[in-house]
Short mmCIF file of C-alpha atoms and ligand atoms in Angstrom, two decimals:
data_model
loop_
_atom_site.label_atom_id
_atom_site.label_comp_id
_atom_site.label_asym_id
_atom_site.label_seq_id
_atom_site.Cartn_x
_atom_site.Cartn_y
_atom_site.Cartn_z
CA MET A 257 97.34 -297.47 -184.78
CA PRO A 258 100.46 -295.52 -186.60
CA ASN A 259 100.71 -295.17 -190.52
CA ASN A 260 103.94 -296.06 -192.11
CA GLY A 261 103.73 -292.63 -194.04
CA LYS A 262 105.76 -289.36 -194.00
CA ILE A 263 106.15 -286.36 -193.27
CA CYS A 264 107.63 -284.24 -196.67
CA VAL A 265 108.47 -280.57 -196.72
CA SER A 266 109.51 -278.60 -199.47
CA VAL A 267 111.91 -276.53 -199.92
CA THR A 268 113.01 -273.64 -202.02
CA ALA A 269 116.35 -271.02 -202.48
CA GLN A 270 117.51 -269.48 -205.72
CA SER A 271 121.58 -270.11 -204.20
CA ALA A 272 122.60 -274.10 -203.59
CA SER A 273 123.56 -271.99 -200.27
CA GLU A 274 120.90 -270.97 -198.73
CA MET A 275 119.24 -273.94 -200.00
CA LEU A 276 121.14 -276.52 -198.40
CA GLU A 277 120.40 -274.05 -195.20
CA LYS A 278 117.22 -273.94 -195.66
CA ILE A 279 117.38 -277.99 -195.90
CA ARG A 280 119.23 -277.79 -192.12
CA SER A 281 116.94 -275.69 -190.61
CA VAL A 282 113.70 -278.30 -191.49
CA ALA A 283 115.81 -281.10 -191.43
CA ALA A 284 113.51 -281.26 -187.09
CA SER A 285 110.32 -281.98 -188.54
CA ALA A 286 110.19 -283.08 -191.66
CA ASP A 287 110.98 -287.38 -193.14
CA VAL A 288 111.72 -286.34 -195.55
CA VAL A 289 112.93 -283.36 -197.42
CA GLU A 290 111.41 -282.01 -201.23
CA ILE A 291 114.03 -280.52 -202.88
CA ARG A 292 112.39 -277.58 -205.26
CA PHE A 293 115.49 -277.45 -208.17
CA ASP A 294 113.12 -276.04 -210.14
CA SER A 295 113.20 -272.67 -207.88
CA LEU A 296 117.36 -272.27 -208.83
CA GLU A 297 119.44 -270.48 -210.29
CA GLU A 298 120.78 -272.37 -213.54
CA ALA A 299 124.55 -271.82 -212.39
CA GLU A 300 123.48 -272.47 -209.05
CA ILE A 301 121.73 -276.08 -209.94
CA LYS A 302 125.78 -278.16 -210.69
CA PRO A 303 126.81 -277.15 -207.66
CA LEU A 304 123.07 -278.05 -205.28
CA VAL A 305 124.15 -281.23 -207.45
CA ASP A 306 128.02 -281.93 -206.54
CA GLN A 307 126.53 -282.17 -203.00
CA LEU A 308 123.50 -284.68 -203.31
CA PRO A 309 126.10 -287.14 -201.26
CA SER A 310 126.48 -284.83 -198.43
CA ILE A 311 123.55 -284.55 -196.79
CA ALA A 312 122.35 -286.42 -194.65
CA ILE A 313 118.79 -286.95 -194.83
CA PRO A 314 116.47 -288.93 -196.89
CA ILE A 315 115.01 -286.26 -200.29
CA LEU A 316 113.22 -286.14 -202.86
CA ILE A 317 114.33 -283.94 -205.74
CA THR A 318 111.65 -282.12 -207.56
CA PHE A 319 112.56 -280.15 -211.39
CA ARG A 320 109.51 -279.06 -212.61
CA PRO A 321 108.82 -276.99 -215.58
CA ARG A 322 105.75 -273.91 -215.31
CA GLU A 323 102.74 -275.48 -217.40
CA GLN A 324 103.29 -278.48 -213.82
CA GLY A 325 103.17 -275.72 -211.67
CA GLY A 326 107.46 -275.06 -210.82
CA TYR A 327 109.44 -272.20 -210.41
CA ARG A 328 110.76 -271.85 -214.18
CA ASP A 329 110.60 -272.22 -217.64
CA LEU A 330 111.77 -275.20 -219.50
CA THR A 331 112.36 -277.73 -222.44
CA PHE A 332 112.17 -280.94 -222.43
CA ALA A 333 115.66 -281.15 -223.14
CA ASP A 334 116.83 -278.88 -219.96
CA ARG A 335 114.66 -281.41 -218.16
CA VAL A 336 116.30 -284.54 -219.41
CA LYS A 337 119.47 -283.41 -218.76
CA PHE A 338 118.67 -282.56 -215.19
CA TRP A 339 118.04 -285.66 -214.62
CA GLU A 340 120.11 -287.15 -216.50
CA SER A 341 123.11 -284.50 -213.96
CA VAL A 342 121.46 -286.90 -210.59
CA VAL A 343 121.17 -290.45 -211.70
CA GLY A 344 124.58 -292.12 -211.11
CA GLU A 345 126.72 -292.53 -208.19
CA LYS A 346 124.68 -288.83 -206.86
CA LEU A 347 121.33 -290.75 -206.09
CA GLY A 348 122.30 -293.22 -203.54
CA PRO A 349 120.00 -295.24 -201.10
CA GLY A 350 116.90 -293.68 -200.37
CA VAL A 351 117.10 -290.65 -202.55
CA MET A 352 113.50 -290.71 -204.47
CA VAL A 353 112.15 -288.50 -207.26
CA ASP A 354 109.67 -286.54 -208.73
CA HIS A 355 109.24 -286.47 -212.49
CA GLU A 356 106.00 -285.92 -214.48
CA ILE A 357 103.94 -288.59 -215.73
CA ASP A 358 105.35 -287.67 -219.40
CA ILE A 359 108.89 -287.75 -219.27
CA ASP A 360 108.86 -290.99 -217.79
CA PHE A 361 109.56 -292.69 -220.78
CA ALA A 362 113.47 -290.86 -221.45
CA LEU A 363 114.18 -292.15 -218.35
CA GLN A 364 115.77 -295.21 -216.80
CA LEU A 365 115.32 -294.11 -212.70
CA ASP A 366 114.95 -297.28 -209.99
CA PRO A 367 110.87 -297.42 -210.01
CA GLU A 368 110.91 -297.70 -206.16
CA SER A 369 112.60 -294.31 -206.34
CA VAL A 370 110.15 -292.61 -208.01
CA ILE A 371 106.62 -290.47 -207.45
CA LEU A 372 105.75 -289.54 -211.21
CA SER A 373 103.35 -286.93 -210.67
CA MET A 374 100.69 -285.06 -212.50
CA HIS A 375 99.11 -280.95 -211.71
CA ASP A 376 95.97 -279.70 -212.56
CA PHE A 377 96.17 -276.40 -211.08
CA ASN A 378 93.28 -275.00 -213.15
CA SER A 379 89.96 -278.30 -211.90
CA SER A 380 89.86 -280.21 -210.02
CA GLY A 381 91.11 -283.32 -212.33
CA GLU A 382 87.11 -284.52 -213.44
CA SER A 383 89.02 -285.93 -216.47
CA MET A 384 91.62 -287.20 -215.36
CA SER A 385 91.96 -291.28 -214.52
CA ALA A 386 94.12 -293.31 -212.68
CA ASP A 387 94.76 -295.83 -215.70
CA ALA A 388 97.56 -293.55 -217.70
CA PHE A 389 99.72 -294.33 -214.63
CA MET A 390 99.08 -297.96 -214.70
CA GLU A 391 102.16 -299.12 -216.20
CA LEU A 392 104.27 -296.83 -216.64
CA ASN A 393 107.41 -297.28 -214.53
CA ALA A 394 106.78 -296.01 -211.02
CA ALA A 395 105.99 -297.76 -207.28
CA THR A 396 104.19 -294.27 -207.16
CA ILE A 397 102.08 -291.92 -208.23
CA LYS A 398 100.76 -288.62 -207.10
CA ILE A 399 97.64 -285.73 -209.15
CA ALA A 400 97.38 -283.09 -207.32
CA VAL A 401 94.52 -280.82 -208.72
CA ALA A 402 92.93 -277.35 -207.95
CA VAL A 403 90.04 -277.18 -205.24
CA ASP A 404 87.14 -274.79 -204.12
CA ASP A 405 84.71 -276.81 -202.63
CA VAL A 406 85.45 -280.14 -200.00
CA THR A 407 83.79 -282.41 -202.58
CA ASP A 408 85.30 -281.17 -205.30
CA ALA A 409 88.31 -283.33 -203.70
CA ILE A 410 86.38 -286.16 -203.99
CA HIS A 411 87.57 -287.50 -207.98
CA VAL A 412 91.34 -287.18 -207.19
CA TRP A 413 90.93 -288.53 -203.52
CA ASN A 414 89.12 -292.09 -204.99
CA MET A 415 90.70 -292.19 -208.24
CA LEU A 416 93.93 -293.55 -206.77
CA ARG A 417 92.38 -295.79 -204.87
CA GLY A 418 92.49 -298.32 -207.48
CA SER A 419 95.61 -298.06 -208.47
CA ASN A 420 98.21 -300.23 -208.30
CA LYS A 421 100.60 -298.48 -207.01
CA ALA A 422 101.14 -296.14 -204.00
CA ALA A 423 99.28 -292.69 -204.26
CA ILE A 424 99.55 -289.57 -203.66
CA PRO A 425 96.62 -287.63 -203.64
CA ILE A 426 96.27 -283.90 -202.77
CA ALA A 427 94.14 -281.69 -203.80
CA MET A 428 95.48 -277.68 -203.46
CA GLY A 429 94.01 -274.82 -201.31
CA GLU A 430 91.70 -274.40 -198.69
CA ALA A 431 88.93 -276.59 -199.63
CA GLY A 432 91.08 -279.62 -199.99
CA LYS A 433 92.96 -279.41 -196.58
CA TRP A 434 91.06 -283.20 -195.79
CA THR A 435 93.66 -284.81 -198.48
CA ARG A 436 97.09 -283.85 -196.62
CA ILE A 437 95.68 -284.62 -193.53
CA LEU A 438 94.24 -288.19 -194.22
CA GLY A 439 95.95 -288.63 -196.89
CA LEU A 440 98.85 -290.97 -195.03
CA ALA A 441 96.07 -292.15 -192.41
CA HIS A 442 94.68 -293.77 -195.70
CA GLY A 443 97.84 -295.53 -197.71
CA ALA A 444 99.33 -292.57 -199.32
CA PRO A 445 103.32 -293.20 -198.48
CA LEU A 446 103.34 -288.55 -198.12
CA THR A 447 102.41 -285.85 -197.19
CA TYR A 448 103.32 -282.03 -198.39
CA ALA A 449 104.08 -279.65 -195.36
CA ALA A 450 105.04 -276.75 -195.81
CA PRO A 451 107.93 -275.68 -193.61
CA ASP A 452 107.61 -274.83 -190.05
CA GLU A 453 108.89 -271.14 -190.23
CA GLY A 454 107.51 -269.98 -194.03
CA GLN A 455 105.50 -270.16 -197.56
CA GLY A 456 103.85 -273.12 -199.13
CA THR A 457 105.18 -273.86 -202.28
CA ALA A 458 101.52 -274.72 -202.56
CA PRO A 459 98.23 -273.17 -201.76
CA GLY A 460 96.32 -274.93 -199.01
CA GLN A 461 100.20 -276.69 -197.38
CA ILE A 462 99.50 -277.06 -193.97
CA SER A 463 102.74 -276.65 -191.97
CA ALA A 464 105.24 -279.68 -190.53
CA GLY A 465 104.83 -278.79 -187.35
CA ASP A 466 101.38 -279.11 -187.29
CA LEU A 467 99.67 -281.54 -189.02
CA CYS A 468 102.72 -284.23 -186.65
CA ASP A 469 101.28 -281.33 -183.14
CA VAL A 470 98.20 -280.66 -184.47
CA PHE A 471 96.25 -283.30 -186.52
CA ARG A 472 98.94 -285.96 -185.55
CA VAL A 473 98.94 -286.78 -189.03
CA LYS A 474 100.96 -289.63 -188.31
CA GLU A 475 98.94 -291.39 -186.25
CA LEU A 476 95.72 -291.26 -187.83
CA ASP A 477 94.65 -294.60 -189.88
CA ARG A 478 91.35 -295.55 -191.82
CA ASP A 479 89.66 -296.07 -188.21
CA THR A 480 90.11 -292.93 -187.18
CA ARG A 481 86.76 -291.33 -186.82
CA ILE A 482 86.95 -287.26 -188.32
CA PHE A 483 85.44 -284.52 -187.06
CA GLY A 484 85.74 -280.55 -188.99
CA VAL A 485 84.55 -276.95 -189.28
CA VAL A 486 81.95 -276.90 -192.32
CA ALA A 487 81.88 -272.81 -192.82
CA GLY A 488 82.04 -270.96 -196.57
CA ASP A 489 86.00 -269.81 -195.83
CA THR A 490 87.58 -272.44 -193.33
CA THR A 491 91.23 -270.33 -193.21
CA TYR A 492 90.68 -267.98 -189.53
CA SER A 493 89.01 -271.25 -187.98
CA LEU A 494 90.08 -271.75 -184.42
CA SER A 495 88.04 -275.18 -184.24
CA PRO A 496 91.01 -277.26 -185.67
CA PHE A 497 93.92 -276.09 -182.75
CA MET A 498 90.85 -276.24 -179.92
CA HIS A 499 88.54 -280.34 -180.72
CA ASN A 500 92.94 -281.22 -181.37
CA ALA A 501 93.43 -280.36 -178.79
CA ALA A 502 91.48 -282.05 -176.98
CA PHE A 503 91.00 -285.62 -178.54
CA LYS A 504 94.78 -285.89 -178.51
CA GLU A 505 94.68 -285.14 -174.45
CA ALA A 506 91.81 -287.52 -173.85
CA ARG A 507 93.83 -290.30 -176.55
CA LEU A 508 90.84 -290.69 -179.30
CA ASN A 509 91.73 -292.12 -182.12
CA SER A 510 89.67 -288.98 -183.97
CA VAL A 511 91.11 -285.77 -185.54
CA PHE A 512 89.44 -282.77 -186.54
CA VAL A 513 89.86 -280.75 -190.10
CA PRO A 514 88.50 -278.09 -191.55
CA LEU A 515 86.06 -278.55 -194.09
CA GLN A 516 85.32 -275.28 -196.90
CA VAL A 517 81.90 -275.78 -198.18
CA ALA A 518 80.54 -273.43 -200.16
CA ASP A 519 77.26 -276.30 -201.00
CA LEU A 520 75.88 -278.26 -198.42
CA ASP A 521 73.74 -280.54 -199.79
CA PRO A 522 76.11 -282.39 -201.94
CA PHE A 523 78.93 -282.38 -198.82
CA ILE A 524 75.99 -284.07 -196.36
CA ARG A 525 75.61 -286.66 -199.29
CA ARG A 526 78.33 -287.10 -200.86
CA MET A 527 80.63 -287.12 -197.57
CA VAL A 528 79.08 -287.43 -194.21
CA ARG A 529 75.52 -289.62 -194.55
CA PRO A 530 77.16 -293.02 -194.05
CA ASP A 531 74.58 -294.37 -196.80
CA THR A 532 75.41 -292.12 -199.54
CA CYS A 533 78.48 -291.43 -198.47
CA GLU A 534 81.58 -291.63 -201.70
CA VAL A 535 85.34 -291.59 -199.74
CA GLU A 536 86.06 -294.48 -196.47
CA LEU A 537 85.51 -291.95 -194.77
CA THR A 538 84.14 -292.15 -190.99
CA PHE A 539 82.49 -288.55 -190.15
CA GLY A 540 81.39 -288.92 -186.18
CA GLY A 541 80.69 -284.92 -185.90
CA LEU A 542 81.35 -281.86 -187.33
CA SER A 543 80.86 -278.11 -186.12
CA VAL A 544 79.14 -275.85 -188.22
CA THR A 545 79.51 -271.89 -189.12
CA ASN A 546 78.87 -269.31 -191.14
CA PRO A 547 76.90 -269.55 -193.59
CA HIS A 548 75.61 -272.81 -193.13
CA LYS A 549 73.96 -272.77 -189.12
CA GLN A 550 70.22 -272.04 -190.70
CA ALA A 551 70.86 -274.10 -194.13
CA MET A 552 72.09 -277.28 -192.03
CA ILE A 553 68.65 -277.36 -189.88
CA ALA A 554 67.38 -278.88 -193.49
CA TYR A 555 69.45 -282.02 -193.19
CA LEU A 556 68.91 -282.92 -190.48
CA ASP A 557 66.95 -286.33 -188.54
CA GLU A 558 66.81 -284.87 -185.48
CA ILE A 559 67.42 -281.78 -183.70
CA ASP A 560 67.37 -280.31 -180.41
CA PRO A 561 64.76 -278.49 -179.46
CA THR A 562 67.07 -275.94 -178.46
CA ALA A 563 68.71 -275.78 -180.88
CA SER A 564 65.10 -276.10 -182.75
CA ALA A 565 63.84 -272.66 -180.42
CA ILE A 566 67.31 -270.60 -181.63
CA GLY A 567 66.62 -272.27 -185.24
CA ALA A 568 70.13 -272.07 -185.71
CA VAL A 569 73.06 -275.35 -185.43
CA ASN A 570 76.55 -274.74 -184.79
CA THR A 571 76.94 -279.09 -183.65
CA VAL A 572 76.09 -282.45 -185.27
CA LYS A 573 77.24 -285.00 -184.27
CA VAL A 574 76.59 -288.80 -186.76
CA ASP A 575 75.17 -291.28 -184.86
CA GLY A 576 74.93 -293.89 -187.49
CA ASN A 577 72.77 -293.41 -190.03
CA LYS A 578 71.25 -289.91 -188.14
CA LEU A 579 72.59 -286.68 -188.00
CA ILE A 580 71.47 -284.68 -185.09
CA GLY A 581 71.80 -281.02 -184.69
CA TYR A 582 72.21 -279.08 -181.69
CA ASN A 583 73.50 -275.62 -180.16
CA THR A 584 75.52 -274.93 -178.11
CA ASP A 585 76.08 -271.36 -178.31
CA ALA A 586 73.24 -270.76 -176.64
CA GLY A 587 74.85 -272.08 -173.70
CA GLY A 588 78.53 -271.28 -174.30
CA PHE A 589 77.14 -267.56 -174.66
CA LEU A 590 75.20 -266.97 -170.68
CA GLU A 591 78.19 -269.29 -168.89
CA PRO A 592 80.73 -266.94 -169.04
CA LEU A 593 77.89 -263.99 -168.43
CA GLN A 594 76.68 -264.92 -165.50
CA ARG A 595 80.29 -266.13 -163.77
CA GLU A 596 80.55 -262.14 -164.55
CA LEU A 597 77.27 -261.08 -163.34
CA GLY A 598 75.68 -263.12 -161.88
CA ASP A 599 71.32 -263.71 -162.00
CA VAL A 600 70.20 -261.51 -164.87
CA THR A 601 66.88 -262.04 -164.71
CA GLY A 602 65.30 -258.26 -164.80
CA ALA A 603 68.16 -257.37 -166.72
CA ASN A 604 68.12 -255.05 -169.62
CA ALA A 605 70.32 -256.81 -172.80
CA VAL A 606 70.68 -255.66 -176.46
CA VAL A 607 72.28 -257.19 -178.85
CA VAL A 608 73.74 -256.04 -181.81
CA GLY A 609 73.83 -258.02 -185.20
CA ALA A 610 70.47 -260.31 -186.70
CA GLY A 611 72.87 -263.33 -187.87
CA GLY A 612 73.10 -267.51 -186.58
CA ALA A 613 74.54 -265.62 -183.21
CA ALA A 614 72.48 -262.79 -182.85
CA ARG A 615 69.38 -266.03 -182.52
CA ALA A 616 71.40 -268.01 -179.57
CA CYS A 617 72.25 -264.88 -177.85
CA VAL A 618 68.85 -263.84 -177.55
CA TYR A 619 67.24 -267.35 -177.07
CA ALA A 620 70.19 -267.27 -174.08
CA LEU A 621 69.47 -263.95 -172.91
CA GLN A 622 65.06 -264.53 -173.00
CA GLN A 623 65.50 -267.80 -171.17
CA ALA A 624 67.44 -266.04 -168.69
CA GLY A 625 65.06 -263.45 -168.59
CA THR A 626 65.98 -260.40 -169.83
CA ASN A 627 64.65 -258.01 -171.01
CA VAL A 628 66.01 -257.86 -174.90
CA THR A 629 65.90 -255.51 -177.29
CA LEU A 630 67.79 -256.83 -180.93
CA LEU A 631 69.57 -253.66 -183.04
CA ALA A 632 70.67 -254.70 -187.06
CA ARG A 633 71.10 -252.81 -189.99
CA ASP A 634 68.79 -253.76 -191.80
CA PRO A 635 65.79 -254.29 -189.43
CA ALA A 636 63.53 -254.82 -192.11
CA LYS A 637 65.18 -258.08 -193.02
CA ALA A 638 66.29 -258.66 -189.15
CA SER A 639 62.18 -258.92 -188.67
CA THR A 640 62.17 -262.39 -187.44
CA PHE A 641 63.73 -262.28 -184.52
CA LYS A 642 60.06 -260.15 -183.97
CA ASP A 643 58.16 -262.41 -184.88
CA GLU A 644 60.20 -265.36 -183.12
CA PHE A 645 61.50 -264.52 -180.37
CA GLY A 646 58.94 -261.49 -179.45
CA ILE A 647 60.81 -258.71 -179.69
CA SER A 648 61.49 -255.53 -180.33
CA VAL A 649 63.89 -255.00 -183.71
CA LEU A 650 65.56 -251.14 -184.21
CA GLY A 651 67.99 -249.50 -186.53
CA LEU A 652 71.96 -249.48 -185.53
CA GLU A 653 70.64 -245.67 -184.37
CA THR A 654 72.23 -244.85 -181.14
CA GLU A 655 69.11 -243.11 -179.90
CA ASN A 656 68.25 -247.15 -180.30
CA TRP A 657 69.78 -248.34 -177.36
CA LYS A 658 68.83 -246.18 -174.93
CA LEU A 659 65.42 -249.11 -174.12
CA GLU A 660 62.23 -247.93 -173.76
CA THR A 661 62.53 -247.10 -170.03
CA GLY A 662 64.88 -244.29 -171.08
CA ARG A 663 68.25 -246.25 -169.38
CA LYS A 664 71.64 -247.05 -171.15
CA PRO A 665 70.99 -250.97 -171.68
CA ASP A 666 73.14 -253.33 -168.13
CA ILE A 667 73.93 -255.97 -171.01
CA LEU A 668 75.14 -254.66 -174.98
CA VAL A 669 76.35 -257.80 -177.03
CA ASN A 670 78.03 -257.44 -180.11
CA ALA A 671 76.60 -260.30 -182.59
CA THR A 672 78.26 -258.59 -185.84
CA PRO A 673 81.77 -259.24 -187.08
CA THR A 674 82.74 -255.40 -187.07
CA GLY A 675 86.33 -255.54 -185.46
CA THR A 676 87.62 -258.28 -186.39
CA ARG A 677 91.40 -258.90 -186.46
CA GLY A 678 91.38 -257.74 -190.96
CA PRO A 679 91.38 -254.62 -192.44
CA ASN A 680 88.46 -253.30 -190.90
CA GLN A 681 89.87 -254.28 -186.96
CA ASP A 682 89.43 -251.05 -186.06
CA GLU A 683 85.96 -250.25 -186.17
CA SER A 684 82.91 -250.79 -183.54
CA ILE A 685 80.28 -250.42 -183.17
CA ALA A 686 80.36 -248.32 -180.44
CA THR A 687 82.44 -245.06 -179.07
CA ALA A 688 83.33 -244.90 -174.87
CA ASP A 689 81.00 -241.82 -175.00
CA GLU A 690 77.17 -243.86 -176.50
CA LEU A 691 79.15 -246.65 -173.87
CA ARG A 692 78.81 -245.04 -170.43
CA ASN A 693 76.30 -246.20 -168.30
CA VAL A 694 76.05 -249.73 -169.70
CA LYS A 695 76.80 -252.18 -167.32
CA LEU A 696 78.96 -254.53 -169.16
CA VAL A 697 79.57 -255.05 -173.35
CA TYR A 698 79.72 -258.87 -174.58
CA ASP A 699 81.77 -259.24 -178.41
CA LEU A 700 81.53 -262.19 -179.34
CA VAL A 701 84.67 -261.28 -181.57
CA TYR A 702 87.44 -263.42 -180.02
CA ASN A 703 90.19 -262.46 -182.34
CA PRO A 704 91.74 -260.11 -181.74
CA LEU A 705 91.10 -260.94 -177.61
CA GLU A 706 90.64 -257.14 -176.99
CA THR A 707 88.51 -255.69 -179.66
CA ARG A 708 87.94 -252.08 -180.59
CA LEU A 709 84.66 -252.20 -178.67
CA LEU A 710 85.73 -253.89 -175.27
CA GLN A 711 88.26 -250.94 -175.30
CA GLU A 712 86.12 -248.20 -175.99
CA ALA A 713 83.75 -249.64 -173.08
CA LYS A 714 86.43 -250.40 -170.58
CA ARG A 715 87.28 -245.87 -171.55
CA ALA A 716 83.48 -246.25 -170.26
CA GLY A 717 84.07 -247.72 -167.47
CA ALA A 718 82.26 -250.92 -168.16
CA LYS A 719 82.39 -254.43 -167.24
CA THR A 720 84.02 -256.21 -170.37
CA LEU A 721 83.40 -259.94 -172.03
CA GLY A 722 85.37 -261.35 -175.11
CA GLY A 723 84.37 -264.00 -177.30
CA LEU A 724 87.13 -265.76 -176.33
CA ASP A 725 85.24 -267.74 -173.34
CA MET A 726 82.72 -268.13 -175.69
CA LEU A 727 84.12 -270.50 -177.88
CA ILE A 728 85.91 -272.77 -175.07
CA ALA A 729 82.87 -272.91 -173.33
CA GLN A 730 80.30 -274.05 -177.06
CA GLY A 731 83.49 -275.69 -178.16
CA VAL A 732 83.04 -277.37 -174.30
CA LYS A 733 79.62 -278.33 -174.33
CA GLN A 734 80.85 -279.90 -178.63
CA PHE A 735 83.90 -281.77 -177.19
CA GLU A 736 81.11 -283.76 -174.55
CA ILE A 737 77.36 -284.37 -177.26
CA TRP A 738 80.14 -285.52 -180.05
CA THR A 739 82.17 -288.24 -177.07
CA GLY A 740 79.96 -288.04 -174.50
CA ARG A 741 83.42 -287.39 -171.70
CA GLU A 742 84.33 -284.38 -170.06
CA ALA A 743 86.67 -281.71 -171.84
CA PRO A 744 89.76 -281.50 -171.00
CA VAL A 745 89.21 -277.82 -170.86
CA ASN A 746 92.77 -276.30 -170.24
CA GLU A 747 94.36 -278.32 -172.86
CA MET A 748 91.27 -276.59 -175.15
CA ARG A 749 91.55 -273.49 -173.90
CA SER A 750 95.15 -272.87 -173.98
CA ALA A 751 95.50 -274.66 -177.58
CA ILE A 752 93.99 -271.51 -178.67
CA GLU A 753 95.39 -268.89 -176.95
CA LYS A 754 98.84 -269.96 -177.88
CA ARG A 755 97.80 -269.77 -181.81
CA LEU A 756 96.27 -266.52 -180.80
CA GLN A 757 99.25 -265.17 -179.47
P1 LIG B 948 76.25 -264.22 -190.01
O1 LIG B 948 74.87 -265.30 -189.80
O2 LIG B 948 76.64 -263.68 -190.82
O3 LIG B 948 75.94 -262.79 -189.00
C1 LIG B 948 76.51 -260.94 -188.93
C2 LIG B 948 75.69 -260.32 -187.90
O4 LIG B 948 76.54 -259.00 -188.25
C3 LIG B 948 74.58 -260.07 -189.28
O5 LIG B 948 73.36 -259.65 -189.04
C4 LIG B 948 75.04 -258.67 -190.28
O6 LIG B 948 74.20 -258.11 -190.96
C5 LIG B 948 76.09 -258.06 -189.15
N1 LIG B 948 76.72 -257.20 -189.56
C6 LIG B 948 77.67 -257.16 -190.30
N2 LIG B 948 78.37 -256.74 -190.65
C7 LIG B 948 77.69 -255.55 -190.23
C8 LIG B 948 78.91 -254.16 -189.78
N3 LIG B 948 79.37 -253.91 -190.40
N4 LIG B 948 77.66 -253.19 -188.66
C9 LIG B 948 76.91 -253.48 -188.27
N5 LIG B 948 76.12 -255.12 -188.90
C10 LIG B 948 77.49 -255.90 -188.70
O7 LIG B 948 77.80 -264.66 -188.61
P2 LIG B 948 77.58 -264.84 -186.80
O8 LIG B 948 77.62 -266.60 -187.41
O9 LIG B 948 75.85 -264.18 -186.35
O10 LIG B 948 78.57 -264.17 -186.44
C11 LIG B 948 78.84 -263.03 -185.82
C12 LIG B 948 79.50 -262.87 -185.18
O11 LIG B 948 80.13 -263.72 -184.01
C13 LIG B 948 80.81 -263.03 -185.76
O12 LIG B 948 82.21 -262.71 -185.43
C14 LIG B 948 81.58 -264.49 -185.24
O13 LIG B 948 83.05 -264.74 -185.05
C15 LIG B 948 80.86 -264.39 -183.63
N6 LIG B 948 81.31 -265.57 -182.71
C16 LIG B 948 81.56 -265.60 -182.57
C17 LIG B 948 81.47 -266.72 -181.27
C18 LIG B 948 82.28 -267.27 -179.86
O14 LIG B 948 82.06 -268.37 -179.34
N7 LIG B 948 82.82 -266.58 -180.22
C19 LIG B 948 80.49 -267.57 -181.82
C20 LIG B 948 79.87 -267.21 -182.60
C21 LIG B 948 79.87 -266.34 -183.81
P3 LIG B 948 73.76 -258.75 -192.05
O15 LIG B 948 72.31 -259.63 -192.00
O16 LIG B 948 72.51 -257.20 -192.77
O17 LIG B 948 74.45 -259.66 -193.13
#
């Protein structure tokens, strides 16, 4: 069921003409445009106030002092003067204002048009209470706090639930994105967005286009099932794009959100487990990634035999009160490999890296009948592979690639982040010379699509596989576990390809 919420795009500019241009440019993707008057040069304020009646779309006017996250140092008198200049005939119907709680008594505005806001950029607002707002002169209240971990946002989310006013709870930062995505479904009248082509005005703001088209925030409701990627850092995850495209295509009332988690224990207890959950959210499943794939096992009620043998979980299904763990990395890894090479029984494989992904690769390769050697930068730390999988664990030195037979491996797998987009993008675990006579090089890294390692492999004449096919194959299996339906593979692939471009 669609909700009644609106997407509000915040715009900033130094001059009135630039602001008007920006308002025009975001009008197509915004239900409401927030005009940040505090970002204007002093001399540009009056010209823009004079233009307000000419703006054809719904607007929200904000004039925020620096200590509340604004762009300017403003005295109390500055703020009163500003608000007095915009009230009256210039505040036509449909115009809303956002002002801070401390100035409420000094202004005589129609409460229906007022959003009373309170910002705390230094904490998750544990000391704040909704009671402070109850008697104030506004129909809507907004509380924005800063969070580092997904559960830090619970306080602000729940604080506004018992309020007698419409409420907009916002947890700023990557870890608070879930509040921006799910707010409208739970009664918030607005969610704030960044312009599609530009910076947001607060940490963690998502673009209006993504809120609308990827997360479908206006179509969600209280019954929407929540899925998400659980990671130490969710900033670069592509899973939300892949899984939301699948939910959209399958017409499911489900959404997939980033869940930046430092500590699994409070997250599972306070947000996920139905019997101890503190938020009104119904989780359907989780995609688990770095650094939680092994630690997640301790929180499961059941574990699938493959995940148990691998010793790592990348998928959790929430089934009633039960959390059931799976590993789809192994199957997702093997599928593209077998498509490329066919039967790999008897082949020699070298896996570089000793993390959660390496575990899935080693397991899958052994299941497919290959002989596996593991190379790690710290072989002593990786010695568990020797005990659990019965394989040799060696250092990264080139000579270790020549397996016991003295031959180069048939398959070389990079299961380290080396070569991932960013400052170390140009690094490779091997050069073309070292890769000569290797049949296939498989890089689990998918961003960029062609890593430095794959370029070196091509120069050496080896076949190559990037991480994209594995990413999609493991995601397809996750979707099928969560929903029991066939996954819309093409939509999942094109959503990821679009994002990587
Ligand atoms: P992880 O648990 O953090 O393990 C990373 C491993 O790489 C660790 O053993 C680490 O060594 C090693 N490593 C890190 N930097 C290295 C370097 N510069 N040189 C040599 N070794 C290095 O990560 P993961 O979950 O296994 O993921 C590994 C990579 O695979 C990531 O890039 C991830 O994005 C990718 N992946 C892709 C897919 C896909 O679907 N395509 C799926 C899963 C993972 P230490 O143990 O010494 O720290």
